[in-house]
Amino acid sequence: MFDCHVHTEFSTDSSMKLEDAIKRAKDLGIGLIVTEHMDLKYPVEGNFQFDVKRYFKEYGNLRSDKVLLGIELGLRTDCIDENKSIALENPFDYVIGSIHVVNGIDIYQDYFYEEKDKDRAYEEYFKFMYECIKEFDFFDSLGHIDYISRYAPFEDTEIYYDIYSDYIDEVLKMLSQREKAIEINTRRIKNKKAAENILAILKRFNELGGKYVTIGSDAHDTSYIGSNFNIALDLVEKSNLSVVYFKERNMEYI
Ligand SMILES: [Zn+2]
Ligand SMILES: [Zn+2]
């Protein structure tokens, strides 16, 4: 197994040392892929960006078959070429494409939701996701499709496939046409309702021709590495998808 989503010191919001992450993964008997945050044009200047050259320089000697070096790109439609150069001109093993900032606002912020009901906010999120995926054909797996459910200020933040199916289908179709993977981000799936709703999306992905999933904890400290992987594997089995990871940008089966 590989934990395909781990943040260490090069990420603005993590102070985990790579050595500690490696030790934890080794104890668990899994590999890991470091996926540092790169959100170009982040609303707070310089946040969630890192020095890619220094990253490879400092982590290069810790790289191995079980320790791979990737990146989590924040997708947005106004700096596609810059993102493309970062993804393609550096020797990453793996590139996650994630939606964090929607139309200029990090959806972690309450004010993204001001004067929006849930449907309006979620529709905006999925429309933006679709527009980004359309432009970004250079990532390997779509990160945490349920990111909005972490932070939205509504009583029930779950994504119900049936309610947003028109939007979600467009996203899933494009991913499957391009043979991209979708991530099971394990942060929320301990919650039964969250797991059920993710499963509905994974099953639909399979129906639309999607084949691959990556599994990632999104750990920002060692205790989260590999968390809830048993639940993730259960979702994989129920949705008939295959678990993969990426090495030198090539898909590898687990
Ligand atoms: Zn993320
Ligand atoms: Zn992340």
Short mmCIF file of C-alpha atoms and ligand atoms in Angstrom, two decimals:
data_model
loop_
_atom_site.label_atom_id
_atom_site.label_comp_id
_atom_site.label_asym_id
_atom_site.label_seq_id
_atom_site.Cartn_x
_atom_site.Cartn_y
_atom_site.Cartn_z
CA MET A 1 0.00 0.00 0.00
CA PHE A 2 0.93 3.60 -0.52
CA ASP A 3 -0.31 6.64 1.30
CA CYS A 4 -0.52 8.91 -1.74
CA HIS A 5 -1.21 12.20 0.04
CA VAL A 6 1.18 13.42 2.73
CA HIS A 7 2.29 16.96 3.61
CA THR A 8 5.64 17.71 5.23
CA GLU A 9 7.62 20.87 5.96
CA PHE A 10 7.51 22.25 2.43
CA SER A 11 3.76 22.70 2.85
CA THR A 12 2.70 25.98 4.45
CA ASP A 13 0.38 24.18 6.86
CA SER A 14 2.63 21.29 7.93
CA SER A 15 5.70 21.02 10.12
CA MET A 16 6.10 17.26 9.79
CA LYS A 17 9.65 16.13 9.13
CA LEU A 18 10.02 13.76 6.21
CA GLU A 19 12.20 11.47 8.34
CA ASP A 20 9.36 11.13 10.87
CA ALA A 21 6.82 10.46 8.12
CA ILE A 22 9.07 7.77 6.65
CA LYS A 23 9.50 6.13 10.03
CA ARG A 24 5.75 6.09 10.64
CA ALA A 25 5.01 4.66 7.18
CA LYS A 26 7.67 2.02 7.68
CA ASP A 27 6.10 1.02 11.02
CA LEU A 28 2.78 0.65 9.22
CA GLY A 29 4.37 -1.33 6.41
CA ILE A 30 3.31 1.09 3.69
CA GLY A 31 5.00 3.44 1.24
CA LEU A 32 4.27 7.13 1.01
CA ILE A 33 4.16 9.88 -1.54
CA VAL A 34 4.95 13.38 -0.36
CA THR A 35 2.53 15.82 -1.99
CA GLU A 36 3.40 19.37 -0.97
CA HIS A 37 0.95 22.19 -1.53
CA MET A 38 1.39 24.41 -4.56
CA ASP A 39 -1.46 26.87 -4.95
CA LEU A 40 -0.22 29.51 -7.37
CA LYS A 41 -1.82 32.93 -6.90
CA TYR A 42 -3.05 31.93 -3.46
CA PRO A 43 -5.01 34.89 -1.96
CA VAL A 44 -2.36 35.31 0.77
CA GLU A 45 0.80 35.99 -1.19
CA GLY A 46 3.40 33.26 -0.97
CA ASN A 47 1.30 30.92 1.12
CA PHE A 48 0.87 27.36 -0.09
CA GLN A 49 3.81 27.57 -2.45
CA PHE A 50 7.25 26.04 -2.18
CA ASP A 51 10.66 26.03 -3.78
CA VAL A 52 10.57 23.00 -6.06
CA LYS A 53 14.32 22.96 -6.73
CA ARG A 54 15.09 22.98 -3.02
CA TYR A 55 12.47 20.24 -2.46
CA PHE A 56 14.23 17.84 -4.82
CA LYS A 57 17.61 18.85 -3.50
CA GLU A 58 16.72 18.29 0.17
CA TYR A 59 14.54 15.21 -0.27
CA GLY A 60 16.38 13.63 -3.16
CA ASN A 61 18.54 11.39 -0.99
CA LEU A 62 15.52 10.09 0.98
CA ARG A 63 13.74 9.07 -2.20
CA SER A 64 13.34 5.32 -2.71
CA ASP A 65 10.85 2.74 -3.98
CA LYS A 66 8.80 3.40 -0.86
CA VAL A 67 9.30 7.16 -0.59
CA LEU A 68 8.14 9.06 -3.64
CA LEU A 69 8.08 12.77 -4.33
CA GLY A 70 4.94 14.41 -5.62
CA ILE A 71 2.97 17.61 -5.48
CA GLU A 72 -0.59 18.73 -4.81
CA LEU A 73 -1.46 21.41 -7.34
CA GLY A 74 -4.27 23.77 -6.52
CA LEU A 75 -6.26 23.93 -9.73
CA ARG A 76 -7.51 27.24 -11.03
CA THR A 77 -8.28 28.52 -14.49
CA ASP A 78 -6.12 31.64 -14.49
CA CYS A 79 -2.61 30.13 -14.32
CA ILE A 80 -2.74 26.97 -16.36
CA ASP A 81 0.58 27.38 -18.18
CA GLU A 82 2.48 28.13 -14.97
CA ASN A 83 1.05 25.02 -13.35
CA LYS A 84 1.76 22.98 -16.43
CA SER A 85 5.44 23.95 -16.41
CA ILE A 86 5.73 23.04 -12.74
CA ALA A 87 4.09 19.66 -13.28
CA LEU A 88 5.95 18.73 -16.45
CA GLU A 89 9.37 20.30 -16.04
CA ASN A 90 10.21 18.73 -12.68
CA PRO A 91 10.85 15.07 -11.87
CA PHE A 92 7.73 14.45 -9.78
CA ASP A 93 6.49 10.93 -9.23
CA TYR A 94 2.93 12.03 -8.85
CA VAL A 95 0.69 15.05 -9.30
CA ILE A 96 -2.59 15.52 -7.45
CA GLY A 97 -5.01 18.09 -8.83
CA SER A 98 -7.11 19.67 -6.08
CA ILE A 99 -9.68 22.40 -5.75
CA HIS A 100 -8.95 24.65 -2.76
CA VAL A 101 -9.60 28.14 -4.11
CA VAL A 102 -12.84 28.73 -6.01
CA ASN A 103 -13.16 31.96 -7.98
CA GLY A 104 -10.43 33.55 -5.89
CA ILE A 105 -11.58 32.48 -2.41
CA ASP A 106 -10.25 29.53 -0.40
CA ILE A 107 -13.41 27.61 0.39
CA TYR A 108 -11.97 27.01 3.81
CA GLN A 109 -13.02 30.61 4.51
CA ASP A 110 -16.51 31.32 5.82
CA TYR A 111 -16.95 34.27 3.52
CA PHE A 112 -16.99 32.01 0.48
CA TYR A 113 -20.42 30.92 1.70
CA GLU A 114 -21.79 34.37 2.52
CA GLU A 115 -25.22 34.88 1.01
CA LYS A 116 -25.12 31.44 -0.59
CA ASP A 117 -27.30 28.52 0.30
CA LYS A 118 -25.78 25.06 0.13
CA ASP A 119 -26.91 24.36 -3.42
CA ARG A 120 -25.47 27.59 -4.76
CA ALA A 121 -22.16 27.10 -3.01
CA TYR A 122 -21.83 23.46 -4.02
CA GLU A 123 -22.87 24.11 -7.60
CA GLU A 124 -20.26 26.86 -7.85
CA TYR A 125 -17.67 24.43 -6.44
CA PHE A 126 -18.47 21.66 -8.92
CA LYS A 127 -18.75 23.99 -11.91
CA PHE A 128 -15.36 25.43 -11.07
CA MET A 129 -13.93 21.94 -10.62
CA TYR A 130 -15.18 20.97 -14.06
CA GLU A 131 -13.72 24.09 -15.69
CA CYS A 132 -10.36 23.35 -14.08
CA ILE A 133 -10.25 19.68 -14.98
CA LYS A 134 -11.10 20.57 -18.56
CA GLU A 135 -7.97 22.71 -18.73
CA PHE A 136 -5.65 20.63 -16.58
CA ASP A 137 -4.80 17.39 -18.34
CA PHE A 138 -1.47 17.08 -16.56
CA PHE A 139 -2.38 15.75 -13.15
CA ASP A 140 -2.71 12.07 -12.19
CA SER A 141 -5.52 11.97 -9.65
CA LEU A 142 -8.27 14.35 -8.57
CA GLY A 143 -7.77 15.11 -4.87
CA HIS A 144 -10.50 15.11 -2.21
CA ILE A 145 -13.66 15.68 -4.25
CA ASP A 146 -15.37 16.17 -0.86
CA TYR A 147 -13.06 19.00 0.24
CA ILE A 148 -16.00 21.39 0.51
CA SER A 149 -17.69 19.10 3.03
CA ARG A 150 -14.84 19.69 5.48
CA TYR A 151 -15.43 23.38 5.87
CA ALA A 152 -18.84 24.46 4.58
CA PRO A 153 -20.83 26.10 7.40
CA PHE A 154 -24.06 24.20 6.74
CA GLU A 155 -25.65 21.81 9.17
CA ASP A 156 -25.29 18.94 6.71
CA THR A 157 -22.23 19.39 4.52
CA GLU A 158 -22.39 16.03 2.76
CA ILE A 159 -22.30 15.85 -1.02
CA TYR A 160 -25.37 13.89 -2.09
CA TYR A 161 -24.66 12.49 -5.52
CA ASP A 162 -28.33 12.56 -6.53
CA ILE A 163 -28.64 16.27 -5.85
CA TYR A 164 -25.47 17.29 -7.70
CA SER A 165 -25.38 14.48 -10.26
CA ASP A 166 -25.44 16.77 -13.30
CA TYR A 167 -22.28 18.50 -12.15
CA ILE A 168 -20.53 15.48 -10.70
CA ASP A 169 -21.17 13.39 -13.82
CA GLU A 170 -19.38 15.95 -16.00
CA VAL A 171 -16.37 15.81 -13.71
CA LEU A 172 -16.32 12.02 -13.55
CA LYS A 173 -16.80 11.62 -17.30
CA MET A 174 -13.86 13.82 -18.07
CA LEU A 175 -11.66 11.99 -15.59
CA SER A 176 -12.61 8.63 -17.00
CA GLN A 177 -12.14 9.72 -20.62
CA ARG A 178 -8.64 10.83 -19.75
CA GLU A 179 -7.95 7.69 -17.72
CA LYS A 180 -7.27 9.72 -14.61
CA ALA A 181 -7.65 8.41 -11.09
CA ILE A 182 -9.84 9.79 -8.35
CA GLU A 183 -8.61 10.01 -4.79
CA ILE A 184 -10.25 8.51 -1.76
CA ASN A 185 -9.15 11.03 0.80
CA THR A 186 -9.41 9.13 4.07
CA ARG A 187 -9.80 12.14 6.33
CA ARG A 188 -13.62 12.05 6.51
CA ILE A 189 -14.50 8.45 5.77
CA LYS A 190 -14.54 7.24 9.34
CA ASN A 191 -17.90 9.02 9.41
CA LYS A 192 -20.37 6.50 8.00
CA LYS A 193 -22.46 9.06 6.19
CA ALA A 194 -19.38 10.57 4.56
CA ALA A 195 -18.21 7.12 3.45
CA GLU A 196 -21.63 6.30 1.98
CA ASN A 197 -21.70 9.49 -0.04
CA ILE A 198 -18.18 9.00 -1.33
CA LEU A 199 -19.11 5.45 -2.29
CA ALA A 200 -22.01 6.70 -4.39
CA ILE A 201 -19.58 8.91 -6.32
CA LEU A 202 -17.05 6.10 -6.74
CA LYS A 203 -19.73 3.73 -8.03
CA ARG A 204 -20.87 6.32 -10.53
CA PHE A 205 -17.25 6.85 -11.60
CA ASN A 206 -17.04 3.14 -12.33
CA GLU A 207 -20.32 3.22 -14.28
CA LEU A 208 -18.99 6.05 -16.42
CA GLY A 209 -15.87 4.08 -17.30
CA GLY A 210 -13.54 5.22 -14.52
CA LYS A 211 -11.08 2.60 -13.38
CA TYR A 212 -8.54 3.94 -10.93
CA VAL A 213 -8.41 5.25 -7.39
CA THR A 214 -5.57 6.51 -5.27
CA ILE A 215 -5.80 6.43 -1.49
CA GLY A 216 -4.39 9.27 0.56
CA SER A 217 -4.65 10.37 4.18
CA ASP A 218 -3.81 14.05 3.59
CA ALA A 219 -1.68 13.72 6.74
CA HIS A 220 -0.13 16.88 8.12
CA ASP A 221 1.31 14.98 11.08
CA THR A 222 2.50 11.44 11.58
CA SER A 223 -0.57 10.19 13.44
CA TYR A 224 -2.73 10.55 10.32
CA ILE A 225 -0.48 8.61 7.96
CA GLY A 226 -2.31 5.54 6.69
CA SER A 227 -5.43 6.39 8.69
CA ASN A 228 -8.73 4.73 7.74
CA PHE A 229 -7.14 2.74 4.93
CA ASN A 230 -9.20 -0.32 5.83
CA ILE A 231 -12.37 1.72 5.25
CA ALA A 232 -10.96 3.05 1.97
CA LEU A 233 -10.20 -0.48 0.78
CA ASP A 234 -13.75 -1.50 1.58
CA LEU A 235 -15.04 1.38 -0.58
CA VAL A 236 -12.70 0.32 -3.38
CA GLU A 237 -14.03 -3.21 -3.29
CA LYS A 238 -17.65 -2.07 -3.32
CA SER A 239 -17.07 0.24 -6.25
CA ASN A 240 -15.09 -2.19 -8.40
CA LEU A 241 -12.19 0.19 -8.97
CA SER A 242 -8.46 -0.55 -8.88
CA VAL A 243 -6.05 1.01 -6.41
CA VAL A 244 -3.02 2.57 -8.03
CA TYR A 245 -0.14 4.83 -7.13
CA PHE A 246 2.27 6.73 -9.34
CA LYS A 247 6.00 6.48 -9.73
CA GLU A 248 7.82 8.73 -12.18
CA ARG A 249 4.34 9.71 -13.37
CA ASN A 250 3.60 6.11 -14.37
CA MET A 251 0.62 4.31 -12.94
CA GLU A 252 1.48 1.31 -10.78
CA TYR A 253 -1.04 -1.20 -9.51
CA ILE A 254 -1.22 -2.12 -5.85
ZN ZN B 1 -5.85 19.57 -0.57
ZN ZN B 2 -3.44 17.91 0.87
#
